[in-house]
Structures are given as C-alpha cells and as structure tokens.
CSV table of C-alpha atoms in Angstrom, one decimal:
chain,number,residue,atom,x,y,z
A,1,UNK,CA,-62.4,40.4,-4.0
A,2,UNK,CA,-65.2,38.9,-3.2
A,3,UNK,CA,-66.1,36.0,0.0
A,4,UNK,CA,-65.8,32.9,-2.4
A,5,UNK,CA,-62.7,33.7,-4.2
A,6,UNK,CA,-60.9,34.5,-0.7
A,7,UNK,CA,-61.9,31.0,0.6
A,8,UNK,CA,-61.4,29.1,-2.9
A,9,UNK,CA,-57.2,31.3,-2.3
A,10,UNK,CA,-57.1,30.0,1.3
A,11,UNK,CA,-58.3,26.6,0.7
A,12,UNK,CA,-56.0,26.4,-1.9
A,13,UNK,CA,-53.3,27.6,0.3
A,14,UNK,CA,-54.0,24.8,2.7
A,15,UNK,CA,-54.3,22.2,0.2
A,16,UNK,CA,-50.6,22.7,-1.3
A,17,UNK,CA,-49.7,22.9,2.1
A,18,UNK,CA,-50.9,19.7,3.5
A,19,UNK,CA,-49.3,18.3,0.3
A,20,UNK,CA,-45.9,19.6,1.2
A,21,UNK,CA,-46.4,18.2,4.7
A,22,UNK,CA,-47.4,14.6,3.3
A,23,UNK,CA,-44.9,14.4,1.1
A,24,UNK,CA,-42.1,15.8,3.5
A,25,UNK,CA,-43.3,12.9,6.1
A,26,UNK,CA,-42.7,10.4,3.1
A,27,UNK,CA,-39.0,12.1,2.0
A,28,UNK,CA,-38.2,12.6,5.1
A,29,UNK,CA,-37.5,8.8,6.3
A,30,UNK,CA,-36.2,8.3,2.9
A,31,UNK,CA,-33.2,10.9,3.1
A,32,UNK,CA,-32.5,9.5,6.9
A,33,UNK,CA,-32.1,6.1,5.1
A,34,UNK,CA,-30.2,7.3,2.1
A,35,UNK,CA,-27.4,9.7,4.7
A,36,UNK,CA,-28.0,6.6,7.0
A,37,UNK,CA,-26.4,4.2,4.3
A,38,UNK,CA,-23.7,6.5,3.0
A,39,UNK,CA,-22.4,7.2,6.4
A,40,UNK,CA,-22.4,3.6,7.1
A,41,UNK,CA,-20.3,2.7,3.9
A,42,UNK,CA,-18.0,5.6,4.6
A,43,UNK,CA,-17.2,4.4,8.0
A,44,UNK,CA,-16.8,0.6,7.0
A,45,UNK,CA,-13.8,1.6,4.5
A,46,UNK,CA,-12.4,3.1,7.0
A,47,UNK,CA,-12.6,0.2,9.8
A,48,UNK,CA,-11.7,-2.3,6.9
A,49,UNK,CA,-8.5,-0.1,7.0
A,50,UNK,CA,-7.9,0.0,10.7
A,51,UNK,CA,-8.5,-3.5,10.8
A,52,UNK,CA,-5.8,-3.8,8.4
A,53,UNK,CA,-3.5,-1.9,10.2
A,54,UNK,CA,-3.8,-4.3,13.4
A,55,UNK,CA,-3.4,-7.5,11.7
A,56,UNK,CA,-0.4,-6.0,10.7
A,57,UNK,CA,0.5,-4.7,13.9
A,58,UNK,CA,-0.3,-8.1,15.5
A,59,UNK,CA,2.0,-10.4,13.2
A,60,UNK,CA,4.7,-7.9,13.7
A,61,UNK,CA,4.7,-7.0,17.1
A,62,UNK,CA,2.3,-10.5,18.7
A,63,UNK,CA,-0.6,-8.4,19.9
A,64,UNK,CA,-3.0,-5.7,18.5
A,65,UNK,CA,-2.7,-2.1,19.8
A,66,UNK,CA,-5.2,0.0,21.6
A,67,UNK,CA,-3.8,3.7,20.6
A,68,UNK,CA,-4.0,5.0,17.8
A,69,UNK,CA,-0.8,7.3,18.2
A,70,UNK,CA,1.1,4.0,18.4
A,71,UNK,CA,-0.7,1.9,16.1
A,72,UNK,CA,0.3,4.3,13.6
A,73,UNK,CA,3.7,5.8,14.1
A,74,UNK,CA,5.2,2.0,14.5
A,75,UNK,CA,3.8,0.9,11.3
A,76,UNK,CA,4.9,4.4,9.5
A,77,UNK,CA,8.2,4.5,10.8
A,78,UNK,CA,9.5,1.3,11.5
A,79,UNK,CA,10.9,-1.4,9.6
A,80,UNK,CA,10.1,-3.9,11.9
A,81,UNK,CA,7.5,-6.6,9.9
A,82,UNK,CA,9.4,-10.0,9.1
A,83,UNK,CA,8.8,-11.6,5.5
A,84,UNK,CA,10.3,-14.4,3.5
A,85,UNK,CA,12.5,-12.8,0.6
A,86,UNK,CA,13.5,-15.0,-2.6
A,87,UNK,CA,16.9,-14.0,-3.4
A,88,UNK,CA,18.2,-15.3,-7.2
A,89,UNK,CA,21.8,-16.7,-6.7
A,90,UNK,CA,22.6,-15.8,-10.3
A,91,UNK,CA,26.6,-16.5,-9.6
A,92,UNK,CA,25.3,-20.1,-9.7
A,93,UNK,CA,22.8,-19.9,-11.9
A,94,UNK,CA,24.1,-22.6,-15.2
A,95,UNK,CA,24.2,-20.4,-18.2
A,96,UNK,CA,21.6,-22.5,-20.0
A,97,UNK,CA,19.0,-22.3,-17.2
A,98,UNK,CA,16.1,-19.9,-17.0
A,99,UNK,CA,15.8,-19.4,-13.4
A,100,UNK,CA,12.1,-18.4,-14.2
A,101,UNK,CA,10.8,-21.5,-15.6
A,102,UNK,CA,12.8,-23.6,-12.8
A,103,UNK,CA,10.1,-24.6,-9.5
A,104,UNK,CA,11.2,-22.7,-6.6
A,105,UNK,CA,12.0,-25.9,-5.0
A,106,UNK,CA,14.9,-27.3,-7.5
A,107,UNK,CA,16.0,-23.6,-7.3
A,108,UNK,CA,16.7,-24.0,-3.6
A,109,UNK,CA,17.7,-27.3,-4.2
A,110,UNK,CA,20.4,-26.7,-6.4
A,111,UNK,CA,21.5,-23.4,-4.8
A,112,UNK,CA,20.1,-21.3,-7.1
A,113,UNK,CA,17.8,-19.2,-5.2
A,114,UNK,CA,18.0,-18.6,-1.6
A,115,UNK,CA,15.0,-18.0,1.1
A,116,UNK,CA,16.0,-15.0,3.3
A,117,UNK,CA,13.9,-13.4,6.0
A,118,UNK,CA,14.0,-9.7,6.0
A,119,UNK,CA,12.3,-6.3,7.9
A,120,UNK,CA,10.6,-4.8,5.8
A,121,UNK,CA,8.2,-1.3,6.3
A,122,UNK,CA,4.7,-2.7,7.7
A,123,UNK,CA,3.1,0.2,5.9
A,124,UNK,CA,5.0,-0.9,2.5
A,125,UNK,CA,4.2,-4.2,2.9
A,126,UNK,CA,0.3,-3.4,3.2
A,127,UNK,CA,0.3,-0.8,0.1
A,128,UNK,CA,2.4,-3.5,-1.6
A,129,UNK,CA,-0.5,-6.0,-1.2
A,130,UNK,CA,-2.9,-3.7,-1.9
A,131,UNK,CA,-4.7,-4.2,1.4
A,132,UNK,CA,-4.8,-0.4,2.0
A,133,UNK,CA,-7.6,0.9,-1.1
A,134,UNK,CA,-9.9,3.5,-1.6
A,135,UNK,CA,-11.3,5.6,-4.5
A,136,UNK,CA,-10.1,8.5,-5.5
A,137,UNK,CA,-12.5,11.1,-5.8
A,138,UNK,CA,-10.8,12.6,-8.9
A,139,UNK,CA,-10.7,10.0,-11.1
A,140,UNK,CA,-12.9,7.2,-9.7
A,141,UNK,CA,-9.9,4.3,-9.8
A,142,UNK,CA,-8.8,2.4,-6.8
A,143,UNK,CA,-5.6,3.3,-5.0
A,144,UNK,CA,-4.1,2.8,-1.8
A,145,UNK,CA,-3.9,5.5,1.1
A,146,UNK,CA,-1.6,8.5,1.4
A,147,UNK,CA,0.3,8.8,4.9
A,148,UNK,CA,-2.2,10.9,6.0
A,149,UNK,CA,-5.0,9.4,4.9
A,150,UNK,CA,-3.7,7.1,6.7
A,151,UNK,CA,-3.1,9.0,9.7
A,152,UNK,CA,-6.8,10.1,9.4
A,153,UNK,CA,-8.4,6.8,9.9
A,154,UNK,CA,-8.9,7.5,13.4
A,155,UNK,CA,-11.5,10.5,12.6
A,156,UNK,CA,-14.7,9.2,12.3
A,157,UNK,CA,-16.0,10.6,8.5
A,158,UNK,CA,-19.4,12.3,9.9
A,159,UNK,CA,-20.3,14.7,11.1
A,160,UNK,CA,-18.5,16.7,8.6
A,161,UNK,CA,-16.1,19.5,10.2
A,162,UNK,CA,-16.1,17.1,13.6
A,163,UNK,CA,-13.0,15.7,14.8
A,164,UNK,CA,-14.7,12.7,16.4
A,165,UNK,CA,-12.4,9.4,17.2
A,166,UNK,CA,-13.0,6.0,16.8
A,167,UNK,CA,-13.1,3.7,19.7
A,168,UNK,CA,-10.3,1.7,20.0
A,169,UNK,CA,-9.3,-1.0,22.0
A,170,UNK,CA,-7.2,-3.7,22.7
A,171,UNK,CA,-6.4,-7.0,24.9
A,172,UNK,CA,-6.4,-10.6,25.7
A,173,UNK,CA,-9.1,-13.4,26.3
A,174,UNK,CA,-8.6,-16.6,27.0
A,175,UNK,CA,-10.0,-19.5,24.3
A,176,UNK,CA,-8.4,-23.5,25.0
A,177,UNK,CA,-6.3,-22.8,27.7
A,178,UNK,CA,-4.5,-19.8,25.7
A,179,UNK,CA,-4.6,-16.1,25.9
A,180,UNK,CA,-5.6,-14.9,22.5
A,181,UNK,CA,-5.2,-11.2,21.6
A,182,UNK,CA,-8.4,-9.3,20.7
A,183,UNK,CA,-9.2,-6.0,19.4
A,184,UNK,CA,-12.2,-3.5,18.8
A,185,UNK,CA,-12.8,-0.7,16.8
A,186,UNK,CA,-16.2,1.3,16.7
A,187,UNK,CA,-18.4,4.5,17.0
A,188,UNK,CA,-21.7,4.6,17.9
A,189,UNK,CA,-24.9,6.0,16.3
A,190,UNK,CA,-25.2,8.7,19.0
A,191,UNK,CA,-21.8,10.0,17.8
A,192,UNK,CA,-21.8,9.2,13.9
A,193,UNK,CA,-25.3,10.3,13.3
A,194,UNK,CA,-25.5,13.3,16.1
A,195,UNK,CA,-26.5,15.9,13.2
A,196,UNK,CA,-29.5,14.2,11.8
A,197,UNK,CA,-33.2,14.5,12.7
A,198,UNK,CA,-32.5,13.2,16.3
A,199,UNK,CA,-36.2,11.4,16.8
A,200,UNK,CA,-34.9,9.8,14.1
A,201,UNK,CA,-32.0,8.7,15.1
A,202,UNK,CA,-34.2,7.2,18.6
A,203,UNK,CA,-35.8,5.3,16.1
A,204,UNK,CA,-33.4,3.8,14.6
A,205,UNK,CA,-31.5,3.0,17.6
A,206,UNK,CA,-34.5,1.6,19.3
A,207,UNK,CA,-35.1,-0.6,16.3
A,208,UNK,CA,-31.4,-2.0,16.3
A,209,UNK,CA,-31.8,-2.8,20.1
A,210,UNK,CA,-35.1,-4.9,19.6
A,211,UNK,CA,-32.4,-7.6,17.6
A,212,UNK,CA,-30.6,-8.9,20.9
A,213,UNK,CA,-27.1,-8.7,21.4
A,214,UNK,CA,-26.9,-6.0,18.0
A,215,UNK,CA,-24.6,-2.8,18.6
A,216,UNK,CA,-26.0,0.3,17.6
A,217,UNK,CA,-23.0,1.6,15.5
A,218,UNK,CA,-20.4,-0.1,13.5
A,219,UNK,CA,-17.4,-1.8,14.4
A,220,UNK,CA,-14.9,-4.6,13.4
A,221,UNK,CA,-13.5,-6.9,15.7
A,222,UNK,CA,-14.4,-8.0,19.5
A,223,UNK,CA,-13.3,-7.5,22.8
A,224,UNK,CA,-14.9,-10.8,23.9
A,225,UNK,CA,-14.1,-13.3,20.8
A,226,UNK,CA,-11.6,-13.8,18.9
A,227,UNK,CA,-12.8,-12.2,16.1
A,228,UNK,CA,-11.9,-9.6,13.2
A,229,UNK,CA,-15.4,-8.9,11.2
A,230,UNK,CA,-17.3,-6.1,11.0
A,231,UNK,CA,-21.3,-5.9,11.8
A,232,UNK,CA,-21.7,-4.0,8.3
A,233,UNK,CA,-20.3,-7.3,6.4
C-alpha cells in the first residue's frame, strides 16, 4: 500500500472520528435534558400523590405528618376521615315523590333525607375522588393507585434499582397570630440525578442556583409558608 493511500485511510479515520466527537458533544446535552425531563415528570406524580395523602391526613387528624410509616398505615388502615353522608328517608318518602328531582333542601326540610356524618377509609375516600391517578403502563388509561403503589410513594423513581426516600417533613409556623401546619416533601438533584454525566449534573445545579431562592430538586409544599405547590407546576 503505498504512502498516499495510508494517509488518505488515516485522515479518513480522523475525520469520522472528529464527527462522532461533534456530534456526541451536541447529543450529549440533549439526552441529559430529555432523562432530565422525564425524571422530573416521574417524580412530580409522585409528590402530587404524597401531597394528596397529607391533605388528607391533615383534615382528618388537624396536622400533616412527617413519617412516612405513619402517614401511610393511618390512612390504609383506619377509618378515621369524617364526611357528610345523605341518607334517603324512604319510610317518609310520599309515594308520588321522586326523591331525585326534589332539591336537597325541601328533602331535609320535609324529612325526607337526612345529613349524617360518618368515618369513612381516608384511602377510599381519596380513590373515590379520584385524587389518587396514574397511567397504567398496560393499557395507557388513568386509574388510581394500588396499596402498594401507594406504599411506594416514598421511593424516589430514579435511579432505577435504588431505594432512595423522599424527604419528608412536617410542622408548624405561625401566620396572624396562629400556628398553621406546614409540610415538605423533596429530593434533591444530587440524589435524583446521581447516575448521570456528573459534570452535568454541576451544571445544571449551578444554573438553578444563579435564580435566587430556587431549590435544586423538586418538591411540593414548604416548611416556611403555608403552602402546598410544587416548583415543577
């Protein structure tokens, strides 16, 4: 082989290689932002969910809970969440009256239908008002959560095969001369994106920090307002 078709091979060589290397420095960022959103969107489901689960907790026990053991278990086993109950007095309901086409207020009125406060299953309840979806993988329709699922809300979704928490806490701050309860929920970026290119992952928490008062991570609720959103809404 002669001098000039070696270096026409090996400049060839170098030339698909830089080309890899250009367009690897392109896709790279690209990917990091494409995992970067999914693993966002998979963790705000989940604190949507948590976040259901303590407003829960809160108008059935007064206060939100810091433990996840507890937060769960009392809303799974407990009929303990009070709710208003229409019951249809149909002993005195006239023969000629259609108790559905009557407003609820003559009903009462007239002693037809009675207002009753019950305990009811906060977990039920929740299911019941469909505050608990997601999608099922298999078909692609909304449901709500399975007990575990349930029970796994605490795991944060990446890394995959990790069984990292969430951060979960709880209290009480005072706003007009009261002492409102608060709660917060969150992982950060350190934790949730600990298997990805890691100067990336600098990057992007460097760029989040530059926005005062940002958190690098998501999260729903606040430990010092008394608030209930999520930075990813």
């Amino acid at each position: 082989m002669k001098g000039k078709t070696i270096i026409q091979i090996v400049l060839a060589v170098v030339i698909v290689g830089l080309a890899y290397l250009v367009y690897n420095s392109i896709q790279k960022p690209m990917r990091f932002d494409n995992e970067y959103t999914k693993r966002r969107d998979a963790c705000a489901e989940k604190l949507k969910s948590i976040r259901s689960l303590e407003e829960a907790y809160k108008l059935t026990y007064g206060s939100y809970c810091g433990n996840f053991d507890t937060l769960i278990n009392r809303l799974m086993t407990e009929d303990s969440m009070r709710v208003v109950s229409k019951v249809n007095n149909y002993d005195k309901i006239p023969a000629d009256v259609d108790i559905n086409e009557i407003p609820e207020s003559e009903a009462i009125k007239n002693g037809w239908t009675t207002r009753v406060e019950v305990l009811v299953n906060p977990i039920a309840k929740l299911r019941e008002d469909g505050k608990l979806p997601t999608i099922d993988a298999a078909t692609g329709k909304t449901r709500q959560l399975t007990d575990e699922e349930i029970r796994n809300l605490r795991y944060v979704p990446y890394p995959k095969g990790e069984k990292n928490e969430f951060e979960l806490y709880a209290t009480k701050i005072e706003k007009s001369g009261f002492m409102v309860p608060v709660f917060l929920c969150q992982v950060p970026h350190e934790v949730l994106l600990s298997d990805m290119d890691e100067q990336l992952v600098v990057n992007k928490i460097a760029e989040i920090h530059e926005v005062k008062e940002r958190y690098a991570g998501w999260k729903v609720g606040d430990t010092t307002q008394a608030i209930t959103d999520g930075n990813f809404e």
